Short mmCIF file of C-alpha atoms in Angstrom, two decimals:
data_model
loop_
_atom_site.label_atom_id
_atom_site.label_comp_id
_atom_site.label_asym_id
_atom_site.label_seq_id
_atom_site.Cartn_x
_atom_site.Cartn_y
_atom_site.Cartn_z
CA UNK X 1 -85.88 144.04 -44.86
CA UNK X 2 -86.79 145.34 -41.34
CA UNK X 3 -90.48 145.43 -42.32
CA UNK X 4 -90.19 141.78 -43.51
CA UNK X 5 -88.58 140.72 -40.23
CA UNK X 6 -91.31 142.46 -38.16
CA UNK X 7 -94.00 140.84 -40.32
CA UNK X 8 -92.37 137.41 -39.73
CA UNK X 9 -92.27 138.11 -35.93
CA UNK X 10 -95.92 139.01 -35.99
CA UNK X 11 -96.81 135.83 -37.77
CA UNK X 12 -94.80 133.74 -35.29
CA UNK X 13 -96.67 135.41 -32.35
CA UNK X 14 -100.01 134.69 -34.19
CA UNK X 15 -99.03 131.02 -34.62
CA UNK X 16 -98.39 130.48 -30.90
CA UNK X 17 -101.04 132.69 -29.57
CA UNK X 18 -103.37 130.75 -27.27
CA UNK X 19 -101.12 127.80 -26.91
CA UNK X 20 -100.39 128.80 -23.30
CA UNK X 21 -104.06 128.01 -22.60
CA UNK X 22 -103.65 124.43 -24.17
CA UNK X 23 -101.01 123.84 -21.45
CA UNK X 24 -103.81 122.84 -19.08
CA UNK X 25 -104.85 120.10 -21.50
CA UNK X 26 -101.49 118.30 -20.87
CA UNK X 27 -102.10 117.92 -17.24
CA UNK X 28 -99.53 115.73 -15.60
CA UNK X 29 -99.10 113.63 -18.66
CA UNK X 30 -97.07 115.88 -20.94
CA UNK X 31 -96.50 113.11 -23.36
CA UNK X 32 -95.48 113.62 -26.95
CA UNK X 33 -98.89 112.02 -27.99
CA UNK X 34 -100.87 114.66 -26.19
CA UNK X 35 -98.65 117.44 -27.50
CA UNK X 36 -99.25 115.84 -31.06
CA UNK X 37 -102.98 115.97 -30.42
CA UNK X 38 -102.91 119.64 -29.66
CA UNK X 39 -100.61 120.57 -32.64
CA UNK X 40 -102.73 118.38 -34.96
CA UNK X 41 -105.85 120.34 -33.99
CA UNK X 42 -103.93 123.58 -34.49
CA UNK X 43 -102.72 122.52 -37.94
CA UNK X 44 -106.22 121.43 -39.15
CA UNK X 45 -107.72 124.59 -37.93
CA UNK X 46 -105.17 126.61 -39.90
CA UNK X 47 -103.16 128.20 -37.15
CA UNK X 48 -100.08 126.64 -38.80
CA UNK X 49 -100.79 126.80 -42.58
CA UNK X 50 -99.12 124.63 -45.10
CA UNK X 51 -95.53 125.50 -45.71
CA UNK X 52 -94.92 127.25 -42.53
CA UNK X 53 -91.87 126.44 -40.30
CA UNK X 54 -92.65 125.26 -36.79
CA UNK X 55 -90.47 126.94 -34.10
CA UNK X 56 -89.41 124.56 -31.37
CA UNK X 57 -88.54 127.40 -29.18
CA UNK X 58 -91.81 129.21 -29.49
CA UNK X 59 -94.01 126.09 -29.42
CA UNK X 60 -92.07 124.27 -26.67
CA UNK X 61 -92.12 127.53 -24.58
CA UNK X 62 -95.85 128.16 -24.91
CA UNK X 63 -96.78 124.46 -24.20
CA UNK X 64 -93.97 124.10 -21.32
CA UNK X 65 -92.58 120.89 -22.77
CA UNK X 66 -89.06 119.74 -23.37
CA UNK X 67 -87.43 119.83 -26.69
CA UNK X 68 -87.18 116.00 -26.76
CA UNK X 69 -90.93 115.69 -26.13
CA UNK X 70 -91.65 118.30 -28.84
CA UNK X 71 -89.37 116.54 -31.33
CA UNK X 72 -91.19 113.18 -30.70
CA UNK X 73 -94.52 114.78 -31.35
CA UNK X 74 -93.13 116.32 -34.49
CA UNK X 75 -92.11 112.84 -35.51
CA UNK X 76 -95.63 111.45 -34.91
CA UNK X 77 -97.14 114.08 -37.09
CA UNK X 78 -94.58 113.49 -39.75
CA UNK X 79 -95.65 109.86 -39.77
CA UNK X 80 -99.27 111.09 -40.26
CA UNK X 81 -98.12 113.21 -43.24
CA UNK X 82 -99.07 116.52 -41.64
CA UNK X 83 -95.42 117.66 -41.24
CA UNK X 84 -92.13 117.24 -43.02
CA UNK X 85 -88.58 117.49 -41.89
CA UNK X 86 -86.33 119.50 -44.16
CA UNK X 87 -82.59 118.93 -43.79
CA UNK X 88 -80.85 121.72 -42.10
CA UNK X 89 -83.92 123.86 -42.24
CA UNK X 90 -86.29 122.56 -39.59
CA UNK X 91 -89.93 121.09 -39.47
CA UNK X 92 -92.55 122.42 -41.65
CA UNK X 93 -96.28 121.97 -42.21
CA UNK X 94 -96.57 119.77 -45.14
CA UNK X 95 -97.90 120.83 -48.52
CA UNK X 96 -100.12 118.16 -50.02
CA UNK X 97 -99.51 117.27 -53.60
CA UNK X 98 -102.01 116.70 -56.35
CA UNK X 99 -101.28 113.05 -56.19
CA UNK X 100 -101.75 113.03 -52.41
CA UNK X 101 -105.29 114.50 -53.05
CA UNK X 102 -106.27 111.95 -55.47
CA UNK X 103 -105.14 109.13 -53.08
CA UNK X 104 -107.00 110.82 -50.18
CA UNK X 105 -110.19 110.51 -52.25
CA UNK X 106 -109.47 106.90 -53.14
CA UNK X 107 -109.22 106.17 -49.47
CA UNK X 108 -112.37 108.13 -48.68
CA UNK X 109 -114.29 106.23 -51.34
CA UNK X 110 -113.23 102.86 -49.96
CA UNK X 111 -113.87 103.67 -46.31
CA UNK X 112 -116.88 105.97 -46.40
CA UNK X 113 -118.86 103.80 -48.90
CA UNK X 114 -118.14 100.70 -47.08
CA UNK X 115 -119.33 102.11 -43.70
CA UNK X 116 -122.66 102.96 -45.33
CA UNK X 117 -122.88 99.64 -47.16
CA UNK X 118 -122.30 97.82 -43.93
CA UNK X 119 -125.54 99.11 -42.42
CA UNK X 120 -127.70 96.81 -44.53
CA UNK X 121 -131.43 97.57 -44.75
CA UNK X 122 -133.34 99.35 -41.97
CA UNK X 123 -134.93 99.66 -39.50
CA UNK X 124 -131.66 100.21 -37.42
CA UNK X 125 -130.90 99.36 -33.93
CA UNK X 126 -130.83 102.23 -31.23
CA UNK X 127 -126.95 102.53 -31.48
CA UNK X 128 -127.01 102.93 -35.21
CA UNK X 129 -129.89 105.26 -35.04
CA UNK X 130 -127.79 107.50 -32.74
CA UNK X 131 -124.85 107.33 -35.20
CA UNK X 132 -127.21 108.34 -38.15
CA UNK X 133 -128.52 111.21 -35.90
CA UNK X 134 -124.94 112.52 -35.52
CA UNK X 135 -124.77 112.64 -39.31
CA UNK X 136 -127.89 114.73 -39.48
CA UNK X 137 -126.58 116.93 -36.74
CA UNK X 138 -123.44 117.83 -38.80
CA UNK X 139 -125.73 118.58 -41.67
CA UNK X 140 -127.70 121.05 -39.65
CA UNK X 141 -124.59 122.69 -38.32
CA UNK X 142 -123.36 123.21 -41.91
CA UNK X 143 -126.68 124.65 -42.86
CA UNK X 144 -126.56 127.12 -39.88
CA UNK X 145 -123.01 128.02 -40.77
CA UNK X 146 -124.04 128.65 -44.39
CA UNK X 147 -127.05 130.82 -43.26
CA UNK X 148 -124.81 132.84 -40.97
CA UNK X 149 -122.17 133.01 -43.77
CA UNK X 150 -119.44 131.64 -41.46
CA UNK X 151 -117.56 129.70 -44.22
CA UNK X 152 -114.79 128.26 -41.92
CA UNK X 153 -117.45 126.66 -39.78
CA UNK X 154 -119.12 125.32 -42.89
CA UNK X 155 -115.91 123.61 -43.74
CA UNK X 156 -115.66 122.15 -40.39
CA UNK X 157 -119.23 120.95 -40.33
CA UNK X 158 -118.72 119.29 -43.66
CA UNK X 159 -115.67 117.31 -42.49
CA UNK X 160 -117.69 116.25 -39.35
CA UNK X 161 -120.41 114.99 -41.63
CA UNK X 162 -117.91 112.66 -43.26
CA UNK X 163 -116.27 111.66 -39.92
CA UNK X 164 -119.86 110.72 -38.68
CA UNK X 165 -120.40 108.71 -41.93
CA UNK X 166 -117.27 106.65 -41.14
CA UNK X 167 -118.40 106.23 -37.47
CA UNK X 168 -121.26 104.07 -38.84
CA UNK X 169 -118.65 101.32 -39.06
CA UNK X 170 -118.32 101.18 -35.34
CA UNK X 171 -114.53 100.78 -35.72
CA UNK X 172 -112.12 103.00 -33.67
CA UNK X 173 -109.25 102.14 -36.06
CA UNK X 174 -111.31 103.24 -38.99
CA UNK X 175 -112.18 106.43 -37.09
CA UNK X 176 -108.59 107.09 -36.39
CA UNK X 177 -107.73 106.49 -39.99
CA UNK X 178 -110.24 109.00 -41.31
CA UNK X 179 -109.13 111.69 -38.69
CA UNK X 180 -105.72 111.57 -40.33
CA UNK X 181 -107.11 111.51 -43.91
CA UNK X 182 -109.47 114.40 -43.18
CA UNK X 183 -106.62 116.36 -41.43
CA UNK X 184 -104.62 116.15 -44.76
CA UNK X 185 -107.67 117.18 -46.68
CA UNK X 186 -107.97 120.27 -44.39
CA UNK X 187 -104.53 121.23 -45.53
CA UNK X 188 -105.55 121.35 -49.12
CA UNK X 189 -108.58 123.67 -48.14
CA UNK X 190 -106.25 126.04 -46.35
CA UNK X 191 -104.25 126.42 -49.67
CA UNK X 192 -107.38 126.96 -51.57
CA UNK X 193 -108.74 129.47 -49.08
CA UNK X 194 -112.23 129.42 -50.30
CA UNK X 195 -114.29 127.04 -48.23
CA UNK X 196 -117.73 128.54 -49.50
CA UNK X 197 -116.93 127.46 -53.08
CA UNK X 198 -116.06 123.88 -52.21
CA UNK X 199 -118.49 123.18 -49.40
CA UNK X 200 -121.60 125.16 -49.93
CA UNK X 201 -122.73 123.36 -53.16
CA UNK X 202 -122.56 120.04 -51.25
CA UNK X 203 -124.90 121.01 -48.37
CA UNK X 204 -128.05 119.87 -50.31
CA UNK X 205 -126.35 116.60 -51.05
CA UNK X 206 -125.35 116.13 -47.39
CA UNK X 207 -128.96 116.61 -46.54
CA UNK X 208 -130.16 114.18 -49.07
CA UNK X 209 -127.75 111.47 -47.81
CA UNK X 210 -128.72 112.02 -44.17
CA UNK X 211 -132.43 111.81 -44.95
CA UNK X 212 -131.89 108.63 -47.06
CA UNK X 213 -130.04 107.08 -44.09
CA UNK X 214 -132.85 108.18 -41.75
CA UNK X 215 -135.28 106.47 -44.03
CA UNK X 216 -133.17 103.19 -43.72
CA UNK X 217 -132.05 102.99 -47.34
CA UNK X 218 -128.37 102.25 -47.11
CA UNK X 219 -128.14 101.10 -50.74
CA UNK X 220 -129.41 104.42 -52.09
CA UNK X 221 -127.36 106.35 -49.55
CA UNK X 222 -124.16 104.64 -50.73
CA UNK X 223 -124.99 105.47 -54.46
CA UNK X 224 -125.55 109.12 -53.55
CA UNK X 225 -122.33 109.17 -51.38
CA UNK X 226 -120.27 107.59 -54.22
CA UNK X 227 -121.44 110.08 -56.74
CA UNK X 228 -120.85 112.95 -54.25
CA UNK X 229 -117.23 111.83 -53.74
CA UNK X 230 -116.49 111.37 -57.29
CA UNK X 231 -117.83 114.88 -58.12
CA UNK X 232 -115.99 116.45 -55.21
CA UNK X 233 -112.78 114.73 -56.26
CA UNK X 234 -112.94 115.95 -59.82
CA UNK X 235 -113.76 119.63 -58.81
CA UNK X 236 -111.20 119.97 -56.00
CA UNK X 237 -108.43 118.07 -57.78
CA UNK X 238 -108.61 120.34 -60.77
CA UNK X 239 -108.79 123.62 -58.77
CA UNK X 240 -105.96 122.43 -56.55
CA UNK X 241 -103.68 121.48 -59.52
CA UNK X 242 -104.29 124.90 -60.94
CA UNK X 243 -103.52 126.58 -57.55
CA UNK X 244 -100.26 124.69 -57.14
CA UNK X 245 -99.28 125.54 -60.80
CA UNK X 246 -99.83 129.23 -59.94
CA UNK X 247 -97.61 128.89 -56.98
#
């Protein structure tokens, strides 16, 4: 029992490690929204894994914010489906369901494909060319991470690739929507704990989509992207369902 308590204490220390450095990000505007931004980033990076209980005392003390401010940030992240409140138990990082995962891919299919479709035929103007270049940059970052065998960075680069695809729409609201969707998806990958298996095979397809966009063929790029998302959903959904069933 004592060993279990000590292990839990070590885990809590690891969860809040470095949050003191993030206090500087709050500046004078220690708002719940800014706290939520910091915690969202921590959740998506895996510092607070799915199923873990968030300690108000530890997090509030590390960030130097009031309990009310922290609770409001928890409420915002609960609305984003990243956290959940369990009666008489506290606030926990949410465990995504298999049904959630399928819905995430439905949203991705609608938003990402529409963003590419909206480009129309090339050649593109300077602003769009810069957005396409950001996609290619994310692909290159993924390739470098794979070459260095840094699989967590490969996962991050892949999600940035899809965020850059959505940015083609030129819509801040769509960008915000996709940040939330991809944050939920990151929770799935934290459970799977094998980013190489689920990201490395798609690097070649990322490169193909980027080069097709650079060539100005949005129609073909959308076709490639749609097939990519269909295959990714089928692979990940089946593997995730098995992992959940195994507990």
